[in-house]
Short mmCIF file of C-alpha atoms and ligand atoms in Angstrom, two decimals:
data_model
loop_
_atom_site.label_atom_id
_atom_site.label_comp_id
_atom_site.label_asym_id
_atom_site.label_seq_id
_atom_site.Cartn_x
_atom_site.Cartn_y
_atom_site.Cartn_z
CA UNK V 120 11.04 -11.13 22.33
CA UNK V 121 9.93 -7.44 23.39
CA UNK V 122 6.43 -6.67 21.94
CA UNK V 123 6.57 -2.94 23.66
CA UNK V 124 7.25 0.21 21.34
CA UNK V 125 9.78 2.49 21.82
CA UNK V 126 9.40 6.26 23.14
CA UNK V 127 10.00 7.51 19.29
CA UNK V 128 7.32 5.09 18.00
CA UNK V 129 5.17 6.32 20.58
CA UNK V 130 5.83 9.73 19.60
CA UNK V 131 4.85 9.02 16.10
CA UNK V 132 1.58 7.10 16.74
CA UNK V 133 0.33 9.56 19.33
CA UNK V 134 1.23 12.61 16.74
CA UNK V 135 0.02 11.03 13.67
CA UNK V 136 -3.53 10.11 15.88
CA UNK V 137 -4.25 13.33 17.18
CA UNK V 138 -3.71 15.04 13.41
CA UNK V 139 -6.11 12.42 12.44
CA UNK V 140 -8.59 12.88 15.08
CA UNK V 141 -8.64 16.68 15.05
CA UNK V 142 -7.61 17.66 11.31
CA UNK V 143 -9.00 14.86 9.34
CA UNK V 144 -12.09 13.02 11.16
CA UNK V 145 -14.22 16.13 11.06
CA UNK V 146 -14.49 16.43 7.26
CA UNK V 147 -14.75 12.96 6.33
CA UNK V 148 -18.12 12.93 6.09
CA UNK V 149 -18.56 15.43 3.61
CA UNK V 150 -15.39 14.67 2.02
CA UNK V 151 -16.62 11.21 1.32
CA UNK V 152 -19.37 12.91 -0.61
CA UNK V 153 -17.52 15.58 -2.70
CA UNK V 154 -14.60 13.34 -3.00
CA UNK V 155 -11.81 16.59 -2.78
CA UNK V 156 -8.16 15.32 -3.26
CA UNK V 157 -7.01 15.98 0.21
CA UNK V 158 -3.95 18.00 -0.50
CA UNK V 159 -3.78 20.11 2.03
CA UNK V 160 -3.99 17.60 4.84
CA UNK V 161 -1.26 15.34 2.63
CA UNK V 162 1.03 18.49 3.09
CA UNK V 163 0.33 18.65 6.81
CA UNK V 164 1.19 14.89 6.99
CA UNK V 165 4.13 16.08 4.93
CA UNK V 166 5.47 18.44 7.46
CA UNK V 167 4.88 15.93 9.68
CA UNK V 168 7.43 13.37 8.44
CA UNK V 169 4.43 10.75 7.13
CA UNK V 170 6.12 10.96 3.34
CA UNK V 171 9.55 9.84 3.46
CA UNK V 172 9.56 7.55 6.42
CA UNK V 173 11.53 4.27 4.55
CA UNK V 174 13.60 7.20 2.58
CA UNK V 175 17.36 7.26 3.79
CA UNK V 176 18.21 10.55 5.91
CA UNK V 177 20.57 11.57 3.04
CA UNK V 178 17.87 11.74 0.61
CA UNK V 179 15.91 13.82 3.20
CA UNK V 180 13.64 11.15 4.63
CA UNK V 181 13.56 9.88 8.36
CA UNK V 182 15.18 6.56 7.49
CA UNK V 183 12.22 5.38 10.34
CA UNK V 184 12.10 1.41 10.63
CA UNK V 185 9.29 -0.50 9.00
CA UNK V 186 7.34 -1.38 12.36
CA UNK V 187 7.44 2.85 13.02
CA UNK V 188 6.24 2.77 9.46
CA UNK V 189 3.33 0.43 9.88
CA UNK V 190 2.17 2.46 13.01
CA UNK V 191 2.07 5.22 11.02
CA UNK V 192 -0.31 3.81 8.35
CA UNK V 193 -2.09 2.43 11.20
CA UNK V 194 -3.01 5.20 12.96
CA UNK V 195 -4.01 7.22 9.51
CA UNK V 196 -6.09 4.33 8.64
CA UNK V 197 -7.78 3.83 11.76
CA UNK V 198 -9.44 7.20 10.97
CA UNK V 199 -9.31 7.66 6.89
CA UNK V 200 -8.44 4.42 4.78
CA UNK V 201 -8.04 6.86 1.38
CA UNK V 202 -5.57 9.05 3.21
CA UNK V 203 -3.50 5.68 4.18
CA UNK V 204 -3.35 4.53 0.58
CA UNK V 205 -2.25 7.88 -0.58
CA UNK V 206 0.77 7.92 1.76
CA UNK V 207 1.77 4.09 1.69
CA UNK V 208 2.04 4.48 -2.26
CA UNK V 209 4.35 7.74 -2.00
CA UNK V 210 6.38 6.26 1.40
CA UNK V 211 7.12 2.55 -0.22
CA UNK V 212 6.18 1.36 -3.88
CA UNK V 213 7.33 4.34 -5.68
CA UNK V 214 10.61 5.34 -4.00
CA UNK V 215 11.58 1.87 -3.56
CA UNK V 216 12.51 0.98 -6.88
CA UNK V 217 14.10 4.46 -7.20
CA UNK V 218 16.31 3.71 -4.33
CA UNK V 219 17.24 0.49 -5.10
CA UNK V 220 17.83 0.75 -8.99
CA UNK V 221 18.07 4.66 -9.67
CA UNK V 222 21.23 6.61 -10.40
CA UNK V 223 22.57 9.14 -8.15
CA UNK V 224 21.10 11.85 -9.92
CA UNK V 225 17.66 10.35 -9.87
CA UNK V 226 17.99 9.50 -6.14
CA UNK V 227 18.70 13.34 -5.35
CA UNK V 228 16.21 14.90 -8.33
CA UNK V 229 13.08 12.58 -6.81
CA UNK V 230 13.57 11.40 -3.16
CA UNK V 231 14.14 14.73 -1.16
CA UNK V 232 10.66 16.22 -2.91
CA UNK V 233 9.07 12.98 -2.04
CA UNK V 234 10.28 12.80 1.51
CA UNK V 235 8.87 16.55 2.13
CA UNK V 236 5.77 15.69 0.64
CA UNK V 237 6.31 17.95 -1.61
CA UNK V 238 5.38 15.67 -4.72
CA UNK V 239 3.68 12.30 -4.46
CA UNK V 240 4.90 9.28 -6.31
CA UNK V 241 2.71 6.73 -8.25
CA UNK V 242 3.70 3.63 -9.55
CA UNK V 243 2.32 2.08 -12.70
CA UNK V 244 2.00 -1.37 -13.61
CA UNK V 245 -1.71 -2.60 -14.08
CA UNK V 246 -2.88 -2.06 -17.22
CA UNK V 247 -6.62 -2.62 -18.54
CA UNK V 248 -5.19 -6.41 -19.71
CA UNK V 249 -3.13 -7.15 -16.95
CA UNK V 250 -2.85 -7.12 -13.30
CA UNK V 251 -2.20 -10.28 -11.26
CA UNK V 252 -0.41 -11.41 -14.46
CA UNK V 253 1.87 -8.45 -14.44
CA UNK V 254 4.18 -10.06 -17.09
CA UNK V 255 1.57 -9.70 -19.27
CA UNK V 256 1.70 -5.78 -19.81
CA UNK V 257 1.48 -4.38 -23.34
CA UNK V 258 2.67 -0.91 -22.77
CA UNK V 259 6.22 -0.43 -25.37
CA UNK V 260 8.64 1.53 -24.86
CA UNK V 261 11.23 1.68 -27.71
CA UNK V 262 14.58 3.61 -28.01
CA UNK V 263 15.01 6.73 -30.50
CA UNK V 264 18.27 8.40 -29.85
CA UNK V 265 18.64 9.49 -26.58
CA UNK V 266 14.94 9.01 -25.64
CA UNK V 267 12.41 6.15 -25.23
CA UNK V 268 9.15 6.87 -26.92
CA UNK V 269 6.53 4.91 -24.67
CA UNK V 270 3.08 3.81 -26.02
CA UNK V 271 0.18 1.95 -23.63
CA UNK V 272 -2.28 2.65 -21.32
CA UNK V 273 -2.04 2.19 -17.44
CA UNK V 274 -4.83 1.46 -14.98
CA UNK V 275 -5.86 1.99 -11.13
CA UNK V 276 -2.80 4.51 -10.60
CA UNK V 277 -3.21 5.52 -7.13
CA UNK V 278 -1.90 9.25 -7.13
CA UNK V 279 -2.63 9.65 -10.74
CA UNK V 280 -2.69 12.90 -11.39
CA UNK V 281 -1.37 14.31 -8.20
CA UNK V 282 1.80 12.94 -8.52
CA UNK V 283 5.12 14.51 -9.76
CA UNK V 284 7.03 11.56 -10.56
CA UNK V 285 5.71 8.12 -11.86
CA UNK V 286 7.14 4.64 -11.79
CA UNK V 287 6.22 3.05 -15.27
CA UNK V 288 6.75 -0.24 -16.52
CA UNK V 289 7.16 -0.85 -20.24
CA UNK V 290 8.65 -3.87 -22.31
CA UNK V 291 11.16 -3.05 -24.43
CA UNK V 292 11.91 -6.57 -25.14
CA UNK V 293 8.14 -7.84 -25.45
CA UNK V 294 9.29 -11.67 -26.84
CA UNK V 295 11.53 -11.96 -23.74
CA UNK V 296 7.92 -11.40 -21.70
CA UNK V 297 8.74 -10.70 -17.66
CA UNK V 298 11.98 -10.39 -18.70
CA UNK V 299 11.93 -7.66 -21.50
CA UNK V 300 9.84 -5.41 -18.72
CA UNK V 301 12.00 -2.26 -17.77
CA UNK V 302 11.07 0.87 -15.40
CA UNK V 303 10.84 4.45 -16.40
CA UNK V 304 10.78 7.57 -14.45
CA UNK V 305 8.40 9.84 -16.00
CA UNK V 306 6.81 13.30 -15.17
CA UNK V 307 3.29 14.73 -15.86
CA UNK V 308 5.23 17.25 -18.16
CA UNK V 309 6.76 14.97 -20.27
CA UNK V 310 4.90 15.26 -23.91
CA UNK V 311 2.47 12.39 -24.65
CA UNK V 312 1.36 11.75 -20.74
CA UNK V 313 -2.20 12.37 -20.34
CA UNK V 314 -4.49 11.38 -17.65
CA UNK V 315 -7.68 10.18 -19.25
CA UNK V 316 -9.70 9.36 -16.67
CA UNK V 317 -10.42 8.64 -13.09
CA UNK V 318 -12.26 5.45 -11.53
CA UNK V 319 -15.50 6.10 -9.78
CA UNK V 320 -14.80 3.59 -6.74
CA UNK V 321 -16.39 2.02 -4.65
CA UNK V 322 -14.74 3.35 -1.76
CA UNK V 323 -11.53 5.09 -0.68
CA UNK V 324 -13.24 8.00 -2.33
CA UNK V 325 -10.59 10.73 -1.41
CA UNK V 326 -7.79 8.46 -3.03
CA UNK V 327 -7.61 9.25 -6.80
CA UNK V 328 -7.23 5.76 -9.23
CA UNK V 329 -6.34 7.25 -12.28
CA UNK V 330 -5.97 5.81 -16.15
CA UNK V 331 -3.03 6.97 -17.78
CA UNK V 332 -2.61 7.11 -21.48
CA UNK V 333 0.95 7.21 -22.81
CA UNK V 334 0.38 8.32 -26.58
CA UNK V 335 4.27 8.68 -28.08
CA UNK V 336 5.25 9.91 -24.72
CA UNK V 337 8.93 10.64 -24.72
CA UNK V 338 11.06 10.05 -22.13
CA UNK V 339 14.49 10.83 -21.76
CA UNK V 340 16.60 8.28 -21.86
CA UNK V 341 18.45 9.48 -18.60
CA UNK V 342 14.80 8.70 -16.98
CA UNK V 343 15.37 4.72 -17.50
CA UNK V 344 15.29 3.42 -14.12
CA UNK V 345 17.78 0.01 -13.52
CA UNK V 346 19.17 -1.75 -16.66
CA UNK V 347 16.49 -2.82 -19.42
CA UNK V 348 14.88 -5.78 -18.65
CA UNK V 349 14.79 -5.57 -15.05
CA UNK V 350 11.84 -3.84 -14.16
CA UNK V 351 9.64 -6.34 -13.42
CA UNK V 352 11.87 -7.40 -10.61
CA UNK V 353 12.02 -4.20 -9.27
CA UNK V 354 8.55 -3.83 -9.59
CA UNK V 355 7.92 -7.15 -7.45
CA UNK V 356 10.53 -6.36 -5.16
CA UNK V 357 8.88 -3.30 -4.26
CA UNK V 358 5.08 -4.43 -3.66
CA UNK V 359 6.79 -7.02 -1.11
CA UNK V 360 7.61 -3.79 0.86
CA UNK V 361 4.24 -2.27 -0.42
CA UNK V 362 2.24 -5.19 0.95
CA UNK V 363 3.51 -4.76 4.84
CA UNK V 364 2.00 -1.23 4.43
CA UNK V 365 -1.47 -2.43 3.17
CA UNK V 366 -1.47 -4.88 5.94
CA UNK V 367 -0.97 -1.86 8.33
CA UNK V 368 -3.84 -0.14 6.57
CA UNK V 369 -5.79 -3.31 7.00
CA UNK V 370 -5.35 -3.29 10.84
CA UNK V 371 -5.99 0.26 11.34
CA UNK V 372 -9.21 0.55 9.15
CA UNK V 373 -10.39 -2.80 11.26
CA UNK V 374 -9.34 -1.00 14.50
CA UNK V 375 -11.60 2.17 13.55
CA UNK V 376 -14.12 -0.09 12.64
CA UNK V 377 -14.11 -1.75 16.09
CA UNK V 378 -13.76 1.22 18.52
CA UNK V 379 -17.28 2.43 16.72
CA UNK V 380 -19.12 -0.96 16.94
CA UNK V 381 -17.76 -0.98 20.79
CA UNK V 382 -19.21 2.66 21.84
CA UNK V 383 -22.05 1.83 19.62
CA UNK V 384 -23.00 -1.36 21.38
CA UNK V 385 -22.26 0.11 24.92
CA UNK V 386 -24.88 3.36 24.19
CA UNK V 387 -27.43 1.52 21.81
CA UNK V 388 -30.48 0.01 23.99
CA UNK V 389 -32.69 -2.80 22.65
CA UNK V 390 -34.91 -4.70 25.61
CA UNK V 391 -34.38 -2.55 28.42
CA UNK V 392 -30.45 -3.10 28.34
CA UNK V 393 -27.70 -1.85 25.97
CA UNK V 394 -26.90 -4.14 23.30
CA UNK V 395 -23.50 -4.88 24.79
CA UNK V 396 -24.92 -6.99 27.32
CA UNK V 397 -25.78 -9.60 25.08
CA UNK V 398 -23.38 -12.40 24.30
CA UNK V 399 -23.75 -12.23 20.79
CA UNK V 400 -22.68 -9.18 20.82
CA UNK V 401 -19.74 -9.67 22.91
CA UNK V 402 -18.72 -12.35 20.94
CA UNK V 403 -18.15 -10.13 18.19
CA UNK V 404 -16.43 -7.52 20.00
CA UNK V 405 -14.24 -10.40 21.22
CA UNK V 406 -13.63 -11.52 18.08
CA UNK V 407 -12.89 -9.00 16.17
CA UNK V 408 -10.46 -7.59 19.17
CA UNK V 409 -8.48 -10.61 18.79
CA UNK V 410 -8.28 -10.88 15.05
CA UNK V 411 -7.02 -7.38 15.17
CA UNK V 412 -4.38 -8.23 17.58
CA UNK V 413 -2.98 -11.44 15.16
CA UNK V 414 -3.18 -9.39 12.30
CA UNK V 415 -1.01 -6.61 13.94
CA UNK V 416 1.49 -8.89 15.14
CA UNK V 417 1.70 -10.61 11.53
CA UNK V 418 2.47 -6.88 10.35
CA UNK V 419 5.06 -5.98 12.86
CA UNK V 420 6.86 -8.81 12.43
CA UNK V 421 6.91 -8.73 8.67
CA UNK V 422 8.25 -5.06 9.39
CA UNK V 423 10.62 -6.14 11.85
CA UNK V 424 11.82 -8.94 9.06
CA UNK V 425 11.68 -6.43 6.72
CA UNK V 426 14.09 -4.31 8.84
CA UNK V 427 16.60 -7.15 9.81
CA UNK V 428 17.05 -7.68 5.61
CA UNK V 429 17.78 -3.90 5.23
CA UNK V 430 20.36 -4.35 8.26
CA UNK V 431 21.94 -7.45 6.56
CA UNK V 432 22.50 -5.63 2.74
CA UNK V 433 23.81 -2.62 4.64
CA UNK V 434 26.32 -4.90 6.37
CA UNK V 435 27.11 -6.88 3.28
CA UNK V 436 27.24 -3.91 1.12
CA UNK V 437 29.80 -2.35 3.38
CA UNK V 438 32.16 -5.43 3.46
CA UNK V 439 31.61 -5.42 0.25
CA UNK V 440 29.88 -8.84 -0.23
CA UNK V 441 27.11 -9.08 -3.13
CA UNK V 442 23.61 -9.38 -1.29
CA UNK V 443 20.27 -11.12 -2.14
CA UNK V 444 17.87 -8.35 -3.12
CA UNK V 445 14.63 -9.16 -1.01
CA UNK V 446 12.25 -11.15 -2.57
CA UNK V 447 12.86 -9.51 -6.00
CA UNK V 448 12.81 -13.05 -7.83
CA UNK V 449 9.05 -13.91 -6.01
CA UNK V 450 6.16 -13.23 -8.78
CA UNK V 451 2.85 -12.60 -8.48
CA UNK V 452 1.86 -15.15 -11.05
CA UNK V 453 1.62 -18.82 -11.20
CA UNK V 454 4.67 -21.06 -10.28
CA UNK V 455 5.25 -22.04 -13.94
CA UNK V 456 6.49 -18.46 -14.41
CA UNK V 457 9.97 -17.92 -15.43
CA UNK V 458 10.49 -15.19 -13.54
CA UNK V 459 9.06 -17.38 -9.93
CA UNK V 460 13.01 -17.96 -9.15
CA UNK V 461 14.70 -20.58 -6.30
CA UNK V 462 13.61 -20.25 -2.78
CA UNK V 463 17.41 -19.54 -2.00
CA UNK V 464 17.00 -16.30 -4.35
CA UNK V 465 13.96 -15.20 -2.61
CA UNK V 466 14.45 -12.75 0.30
CA UNK V 467 13.25 -13.22 3.70
CA UNK V 468 10.51 -11.11 4.56
CA UNK V 469 8.60 -11.47 1.07
CA UNK V 470 6.12 -14.69 2.19
CA UNK V 471 6.15 -13.21 5.52
CA UNK V 472 4.53 -9.67 4.09
CA UNK V 473 2.54 -11.95 1.93
CA UNK V 474 0.84 -13.62 4.82
CA UNK V 475 0.46 -10.38 6.65
CA UNK V 476 -1.27 -8.84 3.90
CA UNK V 477 -3.58 -11.91 3.37
CA UNK V 478 -4.78 -12.24 6.64
CA UNK V 479 -4.80 -8.53 7.43
CA UNK V 480 -6.72 -7.52 4.67
CA UNK V 481 -9.61 -10.45 5.08
CA UNK V 482 -9.60 -10.02 8.59
CA UNK V 483 -10.57 -6.32 8.20
CA UNK V 484 -13.18 -7.13 6.01
CA UNK V 485 -14.58 -9.73 8.50
CA UNK V 486 -14.53 -6.74 11.34
CA UNK V 487 -16.31 -4.29 9.11
CA UNK V 488 -18.78 -6.51 8.50
CA UNK V 489 -19.38 -7.51 12.01
CA UNK V 490 -18.95 -3.68 12.94
CA UNK V 491 -22.21 -3.16 9.95
CA UNK V 492 -24.59 -6.20 12.27
CA UNK V 493 -23.76 -4.21 15.75
CA UNK V 494 -25.36 -1.05 14.34
CA UNK V 495 -28.29 -2.85 12.85
CA UNK V 496 -30.00 -0.30 10.35
CA UNK V 497 -27.76 2.76 11.25
CA UNK V 498 -24.75 0.79 10.10
CA UNK V 499 -26.52 0.76 6.58
CA UNK V 500 -26.50 4.84 6.33
CA UNK V 501 -23.94 6.97 5.21
CA UNK V 502 -24.36 8.75 8.31
CA UNK V 503 -22.23 6.33 10.00
CA UNK V 504 -18.48 5.64 9.51
CA UNK V 505 -18.65 2.03 9.82
CA UNK V 506 -20.81 2.35 6.47
CA UNK V 507 -17.62 3.93 5.06
CA UNK V 508 -15.04 1.62 6.73
CA UNK V 509 -16.96 -1.24 4.92
CA UNK V 510 -16.63 -0.07 1.38
CA UNK V 511 -13.14 0.78 2.33
CA UNK V 512 -12.37 -2.68 3.46
CA UNK V 513 -13.19 -4.31 0.34
CA UNK V 514 -10.46 -3.48 -1.78
CA UNK V 515 -7.81 -4.51 0.63
CA UNK V 516 -8.10 -8.27 -0.79
CA UNK V 517 -7.26 -7.11 -4.20
CA UNK V 518 -4.76 -4.25 -4.64
CA UNK V 519 -0.91 -4.75 -4.54
CA UNK V 520 -1.61 -8.57 -5.41
CA UNK V 521 -5.04 -10.33 -4.47
CA UNK V 522 -5.42 -12.83 -1.72
CA UNK V 523 -5.40 -15.61 -4.41
CA UNK V 524 -1.80 -13.83 -5.37
CA UNK V 525 -0.84 -13.80 -1.98
CA UNK V 526 -1.82 -17.58 -1.70
CA UNK V 527 0.48 -18.38 -4.39
CA UNK V 528 3.40 -16.56 -2.86
CA UNK V 529 2.80 -18.62 0.51
CA UNK V 530 2.55 -21.87 -1.18
CA UNK V 531 5.53 -21.45 -3.18
CA UNK V 532 7.71 -20.87 -0.29
CA UNK V 533 5.92 -23.55 1.92
CA UNK V 534 6.63 -25.93 -1.22
CA UNK V 535 10.04 -25.06 -2.24
CA UNK V 536 13.30 -26.78 -2.10
CA UNK V 537 14.86 -25.07 1.10
CA UNK V 538 11.98 -26.42 3.41
CA UNK V 539 12.45 -29.93 4.90
CA UNK V 540 9.21 -31.30 5.65
C1 FAD O 862 -8.05 1.07 -5.42
C2 FAD O 862 -7.05 0.64 -6.57
C3 FAD O 862 -5.97 0.84 -6.38
C4 FAD O 862 -4.56 0.63 -7.24
N1 FAD O 862 -3.76 1.11 -7.25
C5 FAD O 862 -2.61 0.35 -8.23
C6 FAD O 862 -1.30 1.18 -8.65
O1 FAD O 862 -1.15 2.38 -7.73
N2 FAD O 862 -0.46 0.82 -9.35
C7 FAD O 862 -0.78 -0.34 -10.42
O2 FAD O 862 0.04 -0.65 -11.05
N3 FAD O 862 -2.19 -0.98 -9.75
C8 FAD O 862 -3.10 -0.77 -8.75
N4 FAD O 862 -4.07 -0.92 -8.85
C9 FAD O 862 -4.49 -2.48 -9.38
C10 FAD O 862 -4.02 -3.48 -8.75
O3 FAD O 862 -3.17 -4.00 -8.26
C11 FAD O 862 -5.07 -4.93 -9.41
O4 FAD O 862 -6.52 -4.82 -9.50
C12 FAD O 862 -4.62 -6.29 -8.62
O5 FAD O 862 -3.28 -6.68 -9.07
C13 FAD O 862 -5.18 -7.50 -9.25
O6 FAD O 862 -5.55 -7.42 -11.06
P1 FAD O 862 -6.62 -7.31 -11.86
O7 FAD O 862 -7.58 -6.20 -11.49
O8 FAD O 862 -6.27 -7.25 -13.19
O9 FAD O 862 -7.37 -8.89 -11.33
P2 FAD O 862 -7.23 -9.94 -12.59
O10 FAD O 862 -5.71 -10.26 -12.72
O11 FAD O 862 -8.01 -10.17 -13.81
O12 FAD O 862 -7.53 -11.25 -11.53
C14 FAD O 862 -8.91 -11.34 -11.17
C15 FAD O 862 -9.21 -12.36 -10.30
O13 FAD O 862 -8.71 -13.18 -10.86
C16 FAD O 862 -7.85 -13.82 -9.60
N5 FAD O 862 -6.73 -14.62 -10.30
C17 FAD O 862 -5.76 -14.02 -11.48
N6 FAD O 862 -4.80 -14.99 -11.91
C18 FAD O 862 -5.17 -16.26 -11.05
C19 FAD O 862 -4.41 -17.18 -10.59
N7 FAD O 862 -2.96 -17.71 -11.22
N8 FAD O 862 -4.64 -18.36 -9.85
C20 FAD O 862 -5.69 -17.65 -8.90
N9 FAD O 862 -6.28 -16.52 -9.34
C21 FAD O 862 -6.37 -15.91 -9.93
C22 FAD O 862 -7.30 -12.43 -8.94
O14 FAD O 862 -6.73 -13.41 -7.61
C23 FAD O 862 -8.49 -12.10 -9.03
O15 FAD O 862 -9.65 -13.05 -7.84
C24 FAD O 862 -5.19 -0.92 -7.79
C25 FAD O 862 -6.35 -1.25 -7.68
C26 FAD O 862 -7.41 -0.84 -7.07
C27 FAD O 862 -8.44 -1.16 -6.97
#
């Protein structure tokens, strides 16, 4: 087992770290108050290749392995978790369904522009009445001639209002439940598409979370993504990959909080000596560092399984065989859901991505709690980075599947028929 990074991985890590430290960190305290969407910085990150890392070279991406992608997100989140989620969505859950289910024309139209960072992508599954219960969405799409007409509301859309393409999930066959969900590629210029508001969030204040209303939104039939009724499978498959990104974001955020706490502990004096000389503080730092390492290892392991899965599929495709899509059959909802699928039908990395996301997101919250504690009152002030990290960390156990949903995915695999214990 080799835990060392390649020279290419180190180059990506160091380049992104330098950019985030010099171009982003100095702006963050002000930006956290004024909440601009950092268009210029994201454009620069796109130029550095950070927007299309999982997109193949033939479509303008860098075809990077998932471990390198995780390293990139970790470095971004170490400084600013908001920018990390913007990049995570545009690299992962938005292009993944296009790559897997898109026509050649759709791939050529959207993927190169996403890869260059010319446009951002968005993923619209959640609605005011359905989050974890993704099969319960109410947005409706009805075929009318050579278009579909979409009606409904999508909420918490990351990159909403700043994206050039929205992967939208709507029901074409409501009685079929999850099997009646279909995906569409929607552009903001389509008639009937409207951003109705932005969420006023606890943290991640440099990322945008939009509510979008589709009011008789007319979408050309050629914007259908995959087959009717296959949308939910595609969404859940994309979320498996997305969770590796959220795990990496959690590791990076925790690393940033840990480094700030360590610096402060060495510099702050109480009772005549630096507080770092107290065993209570040392134990906090030791626990933080250990948990971060454990989460990083889980994340990189899930990332390497994803790469192995992609390589396996590529080989099978070359041989002309039919391969099982990764983890597409895993549902976010309870085990009784009809889309749950058998253990054999699940891909290999989905449950591992769930473990990484579960552990890393909860770890980041524990680390940020301790980082604020090490800072004392100063940690409760908006003058410190740890206060921002603490607020930003809270969402990690919620989006791209709550901790409870991750435990369901993990338990279903543990208790599934493929297990011998
Ligand atoms: C900042 C932010 C960005 C987001 N970005 C996007 C995005 O880009 N696209 C998108 O589609 N969505 C996005 N979301 C939505 C996010 O994915 C959902 O919030 C999440 O899936 C949870 O859904 P919910 O909020 O409706 O909670 P609910 O599903 O209502 O759950 C509420 C609570 O009940 C628990 N619960 C529900 N069902 C069960 C069960 N069966 N067993 C045990 N516990 C259960 C949950 O774990 C949770 O604790 C974003 C959310 C946030 C906060």
